[in-house]
Coordinates of C-alpha atoms and ligand atoms in Angstrom, one line a residue:
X1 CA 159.1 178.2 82.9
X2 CA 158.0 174.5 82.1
X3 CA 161.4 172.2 81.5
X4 CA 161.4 171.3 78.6
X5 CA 162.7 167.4 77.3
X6 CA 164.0 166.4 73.7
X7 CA 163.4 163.5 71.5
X8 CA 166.2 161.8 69.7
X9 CA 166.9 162.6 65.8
X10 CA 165.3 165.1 63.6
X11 CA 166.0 167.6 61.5
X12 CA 166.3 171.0 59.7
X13 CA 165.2 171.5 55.9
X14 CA 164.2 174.7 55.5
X15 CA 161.1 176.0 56.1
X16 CA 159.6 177.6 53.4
X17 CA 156.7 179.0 55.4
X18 CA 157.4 182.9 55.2
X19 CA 155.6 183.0 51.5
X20 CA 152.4 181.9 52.6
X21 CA 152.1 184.0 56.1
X22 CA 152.6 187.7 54.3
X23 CA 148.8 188.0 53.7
X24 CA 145.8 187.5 56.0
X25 CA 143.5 184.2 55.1
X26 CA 141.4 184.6 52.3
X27 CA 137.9 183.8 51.7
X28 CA 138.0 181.2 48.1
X29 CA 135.3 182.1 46.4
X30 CA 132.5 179.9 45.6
X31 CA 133.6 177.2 43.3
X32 CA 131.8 176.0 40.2
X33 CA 130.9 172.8 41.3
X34 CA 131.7 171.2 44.6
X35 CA 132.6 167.2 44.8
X36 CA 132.3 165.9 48.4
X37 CA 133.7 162.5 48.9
X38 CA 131.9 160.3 51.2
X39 CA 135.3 158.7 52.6
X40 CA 137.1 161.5 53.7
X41 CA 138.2 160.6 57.1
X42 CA 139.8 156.8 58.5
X43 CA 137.1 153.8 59.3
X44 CA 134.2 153.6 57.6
X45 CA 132.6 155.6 54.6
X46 CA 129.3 157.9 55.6
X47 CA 125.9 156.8 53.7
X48 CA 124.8 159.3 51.1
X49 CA 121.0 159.7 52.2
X50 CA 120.7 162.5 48.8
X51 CA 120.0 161.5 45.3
X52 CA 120.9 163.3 42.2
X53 CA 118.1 166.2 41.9
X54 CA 117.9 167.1 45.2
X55 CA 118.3 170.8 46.4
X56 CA 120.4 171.2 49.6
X57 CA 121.1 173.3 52.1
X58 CA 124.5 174.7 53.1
X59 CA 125.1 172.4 56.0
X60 CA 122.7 169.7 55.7
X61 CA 123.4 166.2 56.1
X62 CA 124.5 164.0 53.1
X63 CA 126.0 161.6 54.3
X64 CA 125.3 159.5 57.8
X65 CA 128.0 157.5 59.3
X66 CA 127.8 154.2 59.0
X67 CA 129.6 152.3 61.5
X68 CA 131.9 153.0 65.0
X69 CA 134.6 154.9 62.7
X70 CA 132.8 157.0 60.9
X71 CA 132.2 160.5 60.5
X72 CA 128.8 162.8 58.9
X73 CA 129.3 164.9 55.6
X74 CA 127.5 167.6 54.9
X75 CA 126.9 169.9 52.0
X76 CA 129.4 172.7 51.7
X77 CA 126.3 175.0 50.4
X78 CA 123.0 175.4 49.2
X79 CA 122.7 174.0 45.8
X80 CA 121.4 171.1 43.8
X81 CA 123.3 167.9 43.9
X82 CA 123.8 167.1 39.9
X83 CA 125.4 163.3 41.1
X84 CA 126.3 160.3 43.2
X85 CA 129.2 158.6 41.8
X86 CA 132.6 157.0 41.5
X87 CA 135.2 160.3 41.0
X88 CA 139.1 160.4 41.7
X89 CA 139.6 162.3 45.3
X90 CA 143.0 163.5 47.0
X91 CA 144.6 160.2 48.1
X92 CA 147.7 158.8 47.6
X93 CA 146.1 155.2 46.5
X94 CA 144.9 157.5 43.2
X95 CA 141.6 155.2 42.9
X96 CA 138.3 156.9 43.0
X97 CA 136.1 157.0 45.9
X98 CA 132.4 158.0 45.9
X99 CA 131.8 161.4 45.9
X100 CA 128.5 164.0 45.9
X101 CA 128.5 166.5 43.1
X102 CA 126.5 169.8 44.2
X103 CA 126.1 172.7 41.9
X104 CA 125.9 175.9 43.9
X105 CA 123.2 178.1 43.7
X106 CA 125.0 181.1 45.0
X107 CA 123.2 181.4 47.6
X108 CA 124.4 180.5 50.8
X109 CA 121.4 179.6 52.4
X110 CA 122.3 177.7 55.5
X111 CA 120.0 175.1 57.5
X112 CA 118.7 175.9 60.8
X113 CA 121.5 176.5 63.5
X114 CA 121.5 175.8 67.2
X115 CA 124.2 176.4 69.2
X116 CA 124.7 174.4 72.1
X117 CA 126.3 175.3 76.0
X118 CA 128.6 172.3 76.4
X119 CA 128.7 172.4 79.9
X120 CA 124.8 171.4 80.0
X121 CA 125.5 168.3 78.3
X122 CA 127.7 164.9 79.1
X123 CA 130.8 164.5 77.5
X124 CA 129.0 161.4 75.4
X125 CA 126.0 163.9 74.8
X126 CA 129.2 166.0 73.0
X127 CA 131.0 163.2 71.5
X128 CA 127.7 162.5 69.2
X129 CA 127.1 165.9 68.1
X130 CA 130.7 166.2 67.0
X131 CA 130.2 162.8 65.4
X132 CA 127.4 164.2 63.4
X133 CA 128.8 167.3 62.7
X134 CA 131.7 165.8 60.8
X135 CA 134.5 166.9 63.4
X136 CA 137.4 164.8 62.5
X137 CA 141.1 165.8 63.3
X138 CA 142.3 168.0 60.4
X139 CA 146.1 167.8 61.4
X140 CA 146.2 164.9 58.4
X141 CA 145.0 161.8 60.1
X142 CA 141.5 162.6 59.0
X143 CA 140.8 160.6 62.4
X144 CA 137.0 161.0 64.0
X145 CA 137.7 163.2 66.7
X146 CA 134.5 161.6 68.6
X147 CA 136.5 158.2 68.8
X148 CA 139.6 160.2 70.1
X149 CA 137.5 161.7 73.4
X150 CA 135.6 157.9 74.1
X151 CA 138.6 157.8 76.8
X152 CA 136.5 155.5 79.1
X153 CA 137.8 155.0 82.8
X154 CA 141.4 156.2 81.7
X155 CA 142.8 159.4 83.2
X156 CA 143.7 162.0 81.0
X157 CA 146.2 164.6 82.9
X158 CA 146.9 166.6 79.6
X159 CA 145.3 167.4 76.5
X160 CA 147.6 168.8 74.6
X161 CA 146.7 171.0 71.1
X162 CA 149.4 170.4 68.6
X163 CA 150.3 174.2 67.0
X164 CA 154.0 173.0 66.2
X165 CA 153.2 172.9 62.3
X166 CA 156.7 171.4 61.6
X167 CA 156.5 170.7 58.0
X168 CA 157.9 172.9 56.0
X169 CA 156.0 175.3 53.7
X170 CA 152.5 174.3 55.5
X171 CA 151.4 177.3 57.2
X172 CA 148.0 177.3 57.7
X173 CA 147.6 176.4 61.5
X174 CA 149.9 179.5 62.1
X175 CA 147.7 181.9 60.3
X176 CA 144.4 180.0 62.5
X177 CA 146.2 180.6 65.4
X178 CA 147.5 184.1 65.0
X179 CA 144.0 184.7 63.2
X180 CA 141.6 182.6 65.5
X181 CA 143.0 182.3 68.6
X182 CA 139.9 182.7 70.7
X183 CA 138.1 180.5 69.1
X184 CA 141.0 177.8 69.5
X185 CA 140.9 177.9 73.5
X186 CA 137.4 178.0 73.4
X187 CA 138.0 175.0 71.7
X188 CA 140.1 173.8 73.7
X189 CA 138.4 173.9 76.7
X190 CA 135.6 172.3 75.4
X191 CA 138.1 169.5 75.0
X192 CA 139.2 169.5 78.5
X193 CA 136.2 169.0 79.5
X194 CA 135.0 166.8 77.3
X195 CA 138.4 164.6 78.6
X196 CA 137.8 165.5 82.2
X197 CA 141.9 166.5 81.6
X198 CA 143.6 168.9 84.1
X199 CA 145.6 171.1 82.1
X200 CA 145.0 171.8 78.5
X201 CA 149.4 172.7 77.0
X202 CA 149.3 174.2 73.4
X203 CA 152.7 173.2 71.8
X204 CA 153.6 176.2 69.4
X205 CA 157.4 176.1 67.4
X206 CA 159.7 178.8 68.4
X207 CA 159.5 180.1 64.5
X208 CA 156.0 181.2 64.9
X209 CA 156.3 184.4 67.6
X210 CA 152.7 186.1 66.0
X211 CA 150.7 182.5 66.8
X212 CA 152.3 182.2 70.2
X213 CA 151.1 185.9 71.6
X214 CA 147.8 185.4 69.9
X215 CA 147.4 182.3 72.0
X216 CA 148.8 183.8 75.0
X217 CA 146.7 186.9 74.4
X218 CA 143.2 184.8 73.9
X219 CA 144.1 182.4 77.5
X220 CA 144.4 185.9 79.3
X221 CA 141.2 187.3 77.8
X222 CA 139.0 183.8 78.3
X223 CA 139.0 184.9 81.8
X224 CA 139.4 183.0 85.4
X225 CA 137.7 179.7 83.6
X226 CA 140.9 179.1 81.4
X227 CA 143.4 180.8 83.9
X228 CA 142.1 178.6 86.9
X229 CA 145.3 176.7 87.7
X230 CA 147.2 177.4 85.2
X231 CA 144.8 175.0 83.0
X232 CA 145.7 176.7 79.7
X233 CA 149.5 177.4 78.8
X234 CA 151.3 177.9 75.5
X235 CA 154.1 176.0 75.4
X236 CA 157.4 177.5 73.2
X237 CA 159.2 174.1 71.8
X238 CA 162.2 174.1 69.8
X239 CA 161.7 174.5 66.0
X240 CA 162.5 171.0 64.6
X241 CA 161.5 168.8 62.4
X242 CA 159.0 166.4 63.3
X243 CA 158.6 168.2 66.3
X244 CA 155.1 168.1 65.6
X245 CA 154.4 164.0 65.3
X246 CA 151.9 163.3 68.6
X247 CA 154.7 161.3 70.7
X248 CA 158.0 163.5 69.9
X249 CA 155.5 166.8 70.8
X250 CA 154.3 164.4 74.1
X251 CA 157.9 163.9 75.2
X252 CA 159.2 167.4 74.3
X253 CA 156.3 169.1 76.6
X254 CA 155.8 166.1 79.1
X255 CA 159.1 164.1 79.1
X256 CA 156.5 161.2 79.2
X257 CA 157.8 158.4 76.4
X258 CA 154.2 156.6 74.6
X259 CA 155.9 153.0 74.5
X260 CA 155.2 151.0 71.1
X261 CA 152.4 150.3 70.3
X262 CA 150.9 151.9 72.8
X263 CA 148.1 154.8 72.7
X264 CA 149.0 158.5 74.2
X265 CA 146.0 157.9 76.2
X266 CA 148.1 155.1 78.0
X267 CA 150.3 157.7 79.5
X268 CA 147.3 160.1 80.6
X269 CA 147.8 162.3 77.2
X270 CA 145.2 163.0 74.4
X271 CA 146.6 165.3 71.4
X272 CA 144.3 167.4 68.8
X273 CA 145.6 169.8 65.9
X274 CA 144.5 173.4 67.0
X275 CA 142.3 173.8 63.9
X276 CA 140.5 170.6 65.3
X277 CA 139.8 172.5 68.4
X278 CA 139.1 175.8 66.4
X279 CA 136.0 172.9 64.9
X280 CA 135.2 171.9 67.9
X281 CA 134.3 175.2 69.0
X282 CA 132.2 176.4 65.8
X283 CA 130.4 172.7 65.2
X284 CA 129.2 173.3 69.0
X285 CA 129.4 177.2 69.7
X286 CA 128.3 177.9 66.3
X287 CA 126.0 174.9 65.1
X288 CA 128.5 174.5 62.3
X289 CA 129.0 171.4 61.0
X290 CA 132.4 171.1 59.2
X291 CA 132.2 172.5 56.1
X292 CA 135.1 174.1 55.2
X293 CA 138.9 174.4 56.5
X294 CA 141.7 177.1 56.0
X295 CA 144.3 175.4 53.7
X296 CA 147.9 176.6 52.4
X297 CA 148.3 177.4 48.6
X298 CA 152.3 177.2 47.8
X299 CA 155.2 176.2 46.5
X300 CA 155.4 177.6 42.3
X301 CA 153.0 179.9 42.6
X302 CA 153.0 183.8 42.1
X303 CA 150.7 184.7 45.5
X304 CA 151.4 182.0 48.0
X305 CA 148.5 182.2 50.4
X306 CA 146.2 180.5 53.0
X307 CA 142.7 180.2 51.9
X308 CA 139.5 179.3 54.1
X309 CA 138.0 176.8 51.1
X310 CA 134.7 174.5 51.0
X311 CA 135.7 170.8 51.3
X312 CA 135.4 169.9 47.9
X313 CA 136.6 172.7 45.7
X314 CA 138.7 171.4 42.7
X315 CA 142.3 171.5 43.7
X316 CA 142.8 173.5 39.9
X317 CA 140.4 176.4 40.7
X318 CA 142.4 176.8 44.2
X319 CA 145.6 176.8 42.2
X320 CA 144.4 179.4 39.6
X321 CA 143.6 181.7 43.0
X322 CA 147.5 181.8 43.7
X323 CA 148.4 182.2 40.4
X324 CA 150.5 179.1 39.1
X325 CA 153.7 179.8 37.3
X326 CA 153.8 177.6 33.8
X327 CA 156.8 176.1 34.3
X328 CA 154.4 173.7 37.1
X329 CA 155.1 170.1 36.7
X330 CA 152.6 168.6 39.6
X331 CA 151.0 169.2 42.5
X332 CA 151.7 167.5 46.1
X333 CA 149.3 167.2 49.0
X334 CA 150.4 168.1 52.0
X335 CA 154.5 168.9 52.7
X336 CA 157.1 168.1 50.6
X337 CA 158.6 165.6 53.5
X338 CA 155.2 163.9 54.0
X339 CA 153.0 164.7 51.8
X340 CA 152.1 163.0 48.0
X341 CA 151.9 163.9 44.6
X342 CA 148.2 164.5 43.3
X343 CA 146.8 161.5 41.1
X344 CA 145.2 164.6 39.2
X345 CA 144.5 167.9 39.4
X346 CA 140.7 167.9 39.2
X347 CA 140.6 166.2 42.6
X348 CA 138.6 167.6 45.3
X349 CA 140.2 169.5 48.2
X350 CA 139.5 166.8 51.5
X351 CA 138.7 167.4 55.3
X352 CA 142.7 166.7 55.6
X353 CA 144.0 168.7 52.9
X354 CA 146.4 171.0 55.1
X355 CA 148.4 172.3 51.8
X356 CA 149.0 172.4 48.3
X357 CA 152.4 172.8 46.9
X358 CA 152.9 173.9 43.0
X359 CA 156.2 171.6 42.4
X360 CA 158.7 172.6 39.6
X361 CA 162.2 171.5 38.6
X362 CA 163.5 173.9 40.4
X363 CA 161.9 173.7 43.5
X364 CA 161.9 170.2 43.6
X365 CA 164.7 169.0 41.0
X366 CA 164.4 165.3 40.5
X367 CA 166.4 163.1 43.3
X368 CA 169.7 161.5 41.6
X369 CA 169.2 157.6 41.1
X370 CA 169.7 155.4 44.6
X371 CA 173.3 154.2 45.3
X372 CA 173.8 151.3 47.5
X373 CA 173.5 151.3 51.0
X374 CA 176.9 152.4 52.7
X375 CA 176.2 152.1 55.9
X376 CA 176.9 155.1 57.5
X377 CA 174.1 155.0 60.4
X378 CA 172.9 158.8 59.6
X379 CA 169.4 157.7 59.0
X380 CA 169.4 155.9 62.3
X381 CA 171.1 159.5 63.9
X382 CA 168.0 161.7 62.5
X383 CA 165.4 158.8 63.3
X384 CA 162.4 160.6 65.5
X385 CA 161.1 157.0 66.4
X386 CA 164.8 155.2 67.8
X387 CA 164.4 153.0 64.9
X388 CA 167.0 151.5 62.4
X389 CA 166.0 152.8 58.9
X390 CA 169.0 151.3 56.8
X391 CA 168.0 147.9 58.6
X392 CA 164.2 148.1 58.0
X393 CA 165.3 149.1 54.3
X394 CA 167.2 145.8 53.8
X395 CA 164.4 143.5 55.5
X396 CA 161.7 145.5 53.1
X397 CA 163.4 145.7 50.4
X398 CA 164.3 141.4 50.6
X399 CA 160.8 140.6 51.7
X400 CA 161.6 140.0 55.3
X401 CA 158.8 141.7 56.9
X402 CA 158.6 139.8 59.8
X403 CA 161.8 141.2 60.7
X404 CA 160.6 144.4 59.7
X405 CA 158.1 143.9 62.2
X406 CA 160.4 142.8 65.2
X407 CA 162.8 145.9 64.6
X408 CA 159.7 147.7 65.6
X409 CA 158.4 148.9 61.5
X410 CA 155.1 150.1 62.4
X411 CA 156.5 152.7 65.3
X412 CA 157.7 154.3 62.1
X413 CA 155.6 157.8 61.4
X414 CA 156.9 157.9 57.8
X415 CA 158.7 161.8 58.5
X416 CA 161.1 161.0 56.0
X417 CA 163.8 162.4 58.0
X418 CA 166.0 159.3 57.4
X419 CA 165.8 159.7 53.7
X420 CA 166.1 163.8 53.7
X421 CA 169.8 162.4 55.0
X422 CA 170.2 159.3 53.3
X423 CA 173.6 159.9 51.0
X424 CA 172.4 157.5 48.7
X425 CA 169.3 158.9 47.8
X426 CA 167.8 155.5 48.9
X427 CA 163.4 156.8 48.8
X428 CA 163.5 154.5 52.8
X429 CA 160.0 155.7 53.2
X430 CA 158.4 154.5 50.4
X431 CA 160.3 150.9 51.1
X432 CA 158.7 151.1 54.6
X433 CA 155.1 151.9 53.1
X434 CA 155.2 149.1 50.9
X435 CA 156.3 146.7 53.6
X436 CA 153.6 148.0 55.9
X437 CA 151.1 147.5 53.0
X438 CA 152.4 143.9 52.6
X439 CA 152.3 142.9 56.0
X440 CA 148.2 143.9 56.2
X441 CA 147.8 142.7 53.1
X442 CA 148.8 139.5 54.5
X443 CA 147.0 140.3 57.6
X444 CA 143.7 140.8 55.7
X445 CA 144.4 137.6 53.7
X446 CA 145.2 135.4 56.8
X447 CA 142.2 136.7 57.9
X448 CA 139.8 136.0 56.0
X449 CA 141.6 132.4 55.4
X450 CA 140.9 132.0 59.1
X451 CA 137.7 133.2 58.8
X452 CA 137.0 130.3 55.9
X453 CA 138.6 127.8 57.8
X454 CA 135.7 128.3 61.4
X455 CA 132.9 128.6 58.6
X456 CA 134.4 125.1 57.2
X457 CA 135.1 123.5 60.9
X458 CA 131.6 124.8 61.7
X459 CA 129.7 123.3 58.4
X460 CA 131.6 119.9 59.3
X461 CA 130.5 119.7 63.2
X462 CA 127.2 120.6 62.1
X463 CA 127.1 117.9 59.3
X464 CA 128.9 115.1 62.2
X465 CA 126.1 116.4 64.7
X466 CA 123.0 115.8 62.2
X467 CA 124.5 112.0 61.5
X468 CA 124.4 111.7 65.3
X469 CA 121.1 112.9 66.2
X470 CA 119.6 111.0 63.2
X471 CA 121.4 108.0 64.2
X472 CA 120.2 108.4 67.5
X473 CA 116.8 108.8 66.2
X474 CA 116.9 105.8 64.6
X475 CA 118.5 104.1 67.7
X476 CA 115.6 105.3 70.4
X477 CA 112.8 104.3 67.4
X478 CA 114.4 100.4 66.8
X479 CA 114.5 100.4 70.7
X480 CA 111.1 101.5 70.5
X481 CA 110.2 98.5 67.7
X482 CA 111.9 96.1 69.4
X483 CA 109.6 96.7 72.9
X484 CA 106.7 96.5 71.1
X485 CA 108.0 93.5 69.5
X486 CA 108.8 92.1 72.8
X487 CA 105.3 92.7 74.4
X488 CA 103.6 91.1 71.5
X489 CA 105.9 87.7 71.7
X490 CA 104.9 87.4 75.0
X491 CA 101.2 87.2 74.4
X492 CA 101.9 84.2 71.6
X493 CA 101.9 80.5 72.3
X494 CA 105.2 78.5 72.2
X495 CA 104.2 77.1 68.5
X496 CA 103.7 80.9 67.3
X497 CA 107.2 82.2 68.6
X498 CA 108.8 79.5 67.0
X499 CA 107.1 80.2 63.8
X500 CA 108.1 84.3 64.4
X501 CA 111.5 83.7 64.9
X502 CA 111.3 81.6 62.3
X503 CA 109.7 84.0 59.5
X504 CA 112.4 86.5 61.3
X505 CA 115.6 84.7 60.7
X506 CA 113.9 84.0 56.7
X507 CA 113.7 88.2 56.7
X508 CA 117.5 88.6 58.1
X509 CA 118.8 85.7 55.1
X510 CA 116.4 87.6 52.2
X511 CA 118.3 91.1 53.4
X512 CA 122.2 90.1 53.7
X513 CA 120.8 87.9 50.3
X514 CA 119.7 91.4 48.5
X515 CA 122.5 93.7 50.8
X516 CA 125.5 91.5 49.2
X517 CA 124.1 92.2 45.6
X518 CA 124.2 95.4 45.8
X519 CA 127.7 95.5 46.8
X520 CA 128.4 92.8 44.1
X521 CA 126.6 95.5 41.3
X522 CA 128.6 98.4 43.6
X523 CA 131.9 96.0 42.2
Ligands
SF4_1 S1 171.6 156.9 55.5 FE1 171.3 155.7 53.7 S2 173.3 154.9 53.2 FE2 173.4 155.6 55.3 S3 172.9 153.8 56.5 FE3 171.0 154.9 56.2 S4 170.2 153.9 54.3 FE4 172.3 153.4 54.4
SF4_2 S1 160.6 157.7 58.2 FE1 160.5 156.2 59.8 S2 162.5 155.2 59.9 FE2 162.7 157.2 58.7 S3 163.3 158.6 60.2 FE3 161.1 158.8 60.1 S4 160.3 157.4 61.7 FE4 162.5 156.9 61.4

């Protein structure tokens, strides 16, 4: 049995997960409209390459991505896209993004597929086709997962797939896993050798028996290729929250620590969600791009449930599927510990949106008003990331954030496990988001200061080297004169030079005579 290793803090809120996981994963039905946002993943936004009018097909390209972090969209289905524009998407900055509206036409009709046998092509061969099939890590991040495998000469020892799913009430990789689980090795060992890594460890919480025989089930049944070596295990960690943030599942599985600011890839460790893998496998298996993703439905609802939905189906007709109960007073993205509150609720479900949660009073009951800080060092006891949260509070919350930064702010994962503690109901993570926003704010600013101040620097050399060469022009052509000059004096009698320099010293006199009355006018 592998030894297992522990990181320091965390916690135990309960779980909430057993409402969801009482019913199979559901098909949504087709939505009314679909919105597809453009900027659904981190870097760079795609390209829309359809205009308003044009029938698509389910799959085809939409959007081309445009630039090294950046991802392809696609059309969910066949339909006619009714608009290009500015629409309010599921992000917690609440300002519209810009998004392709496609009316569906019912009838699923899909573009041409072709699978592909990864081991006939170069991992780089892979990494594009993920790239424009819209692969991008569906744990939250909404990361390109082509980026994630451009390893270069590192080592990679372990890929590990993240199945811990610690947040409460998000269940929706446990259903893929218990659901899926071929497909997720399959997936995973398209990974591995994508990475070139030597063992591929699936890191499954204790709390989720069904996913972890699935697994083990699938890893017996993919045959000698994923037994070889032991080079697919499911590891059993302990149910705690974050448990599932990429360096606390690292050390739990590895013991290896990811130093600040480093990369896991620094230690020899790549992490991806297991329903990125489960992507992996159809995009490149299947000839699916990604079009859709299974996502939990909770929280004040009558049916909680996990749905497979098309990226961008309106948040409010995925409510209405699980039935929400009228005392509802908002919806929240994602888990109640790290997740956000919707801007609206005719928002478009996202590439990265793992859950909706129903919120009411009751569930939720608003948090009493902040007391002062007392001191008591709990936050710093549950912290995942060996931080000082009640210090990084004081330096946000005074402006200090160059302190913030020393005492090691942007190791923070945002878990909210210090203020789940906090006795003074003190909100610590959204002090640290707004310091973090700050500090790149300032970033951004000094950059593009700096930027200003080279394009200045450079239009002043460039200005000092034009005096220069014309002066120098100038210099090499009086030269030039004053050699002809010379040549011709020589050829003149004494009685003519003296008359030259003569008329010559009269032309020196008339200009200082004219040069000192324009300085007198100049006066
Ligand atoms: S838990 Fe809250 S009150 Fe206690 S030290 Fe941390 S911030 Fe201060
Ligand atoms: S939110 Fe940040 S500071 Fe608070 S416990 Fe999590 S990692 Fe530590």
């Amino acid at each position: 049995m592998r030894k297992l290793h522990h990181f320091h803090g965390g916690v135990h809120p309960p779980s909430n997960k057993a409402q969801s996981t009482r019913t199979a994963i559901a098909h949504a039905p087709l939505p009314s409209r679909l919105a597809v946002p453009l900027h659904q993943h981190a870097g760079e936004a795609a390209k829309p390459i359809v205009q308003a009018g044009d029938r698509v097909l389910k799959g085809q390209l939409i959007g081309m991505p445009d630039g090294f972090v950046s991802s392809a969209v696609h059309a969910p289905t066949s339909g006619t896209i009714s608009a290009i524009d500015m629409q309010l998407i599921a992000h917690p900055s609440g300002l519209p993004n810009l998004c392709a509206t496609l009316i569906p036409d019912g009838r699923e009709e899909w573009i041409a597929r072709r699978s592909v046998d990864y081991r006939e092509h170069s991992s780089a061969e892979l990494q594009h086709l993920l790239r424009m099939a819209g692969v991008v890590g569906l744990g939250g991040a909404g990361f390109p997962s082509d980026i994630k495998l451009r390893i270069g000469k590192q080592k990679i020892t372990t890929l590990i797939l993240n199945g811990a799913e610690c947040e409460p009430y998000i269940s929706c990789d446990d259903m893929l896993m218990r659901e899926r689980a071929v497909e997720i090795v399959q997936g995973a060992e398209i990974l591995r050798y994508m990475l070139d890594a030597d063992e591929v460890l699936i890191g499954v919480e204790d709390n989720k028996p069904e996913a972890i025989a699935a697994l083990q089930q699938a890893i017996t049944a993919g045959g000698s290729a994923l037994q070889q070596n032991k080079r697919h295990e499911v590891v059993t960690i302990p149910t705690i929250y974050p448990g599932g943030g990429a360096k606390q599942l690292i050390r739990v599985i590895t013991g290896l620590e990811v130093p600040s600011g480093k990369l896991p890839t620094d230690v020899g460790v790549q992490c991806f969600n297991v329903a990125t893998a489960y992507t992996v496998y159809r995009a490149l298996a299947h000839g699916e791009p990604l079009l859709s993703r299974v996502i939990t439905i909770t929280g004040n609802v009558r049916n909680a449930q996990n749905y497979e939905a098309l990226i961008g189906t309106p948040i409010t007709e995925l409510a209405a599927l699980a039935g929400t109960l009228p005392d509802t007073s908002g919806y929240i993205m994602g888990g109640p510990m790290m997740g956000f509150p919707l801007p609206a609720l005719d928002v478009p479900m996202v590439k990265a949106t793992n859950c909706i949660i129903a919120a009411s009073e009751k569930l939720f009951p608003p948090p009493p008003l902040p007391m002062p800080c007392i001191r008591c060092t709990r936050c710093v006891d549950v912290c995942p990331a060996d931080l000082q949260p009640q210090d990084l509070y004081w330096f946000a919350q005074s402006r200090e954030f160059g302190r913030a930064q020393k005492f090691s702010l942007f190791d923070c994962i945002e878990c909210g496990a210090c203020s789940y503690v906090c006795p003074s109901h003190i909100p610590l993570v959204q002090y640290y988001r707004f310091a973090k926003s700050e500090i790149r704010a300032r970033e951004h600013d000094k950059q593009l200061a700096d930027q200003a101040r080279v394009r200045h620097e450079f239009h002043e050399q460039r200005i000092e080297r034009e005096k220069r060469e014309k002066a120098e022009k100038l210099a090499a052509r009086e030269k030039a004169a004053q050699t002809a000059k010379l040549a011709g004096t020589q050829s003149l009698t004494p009685q003519q030079q003296a008359a030259q320099t003569e008329l010559e010293a009269g032309r020196a006199h008339i200009i200082e005579l004219a040069k000192s009355e324009v300085e007198h006018v100049k006066e």
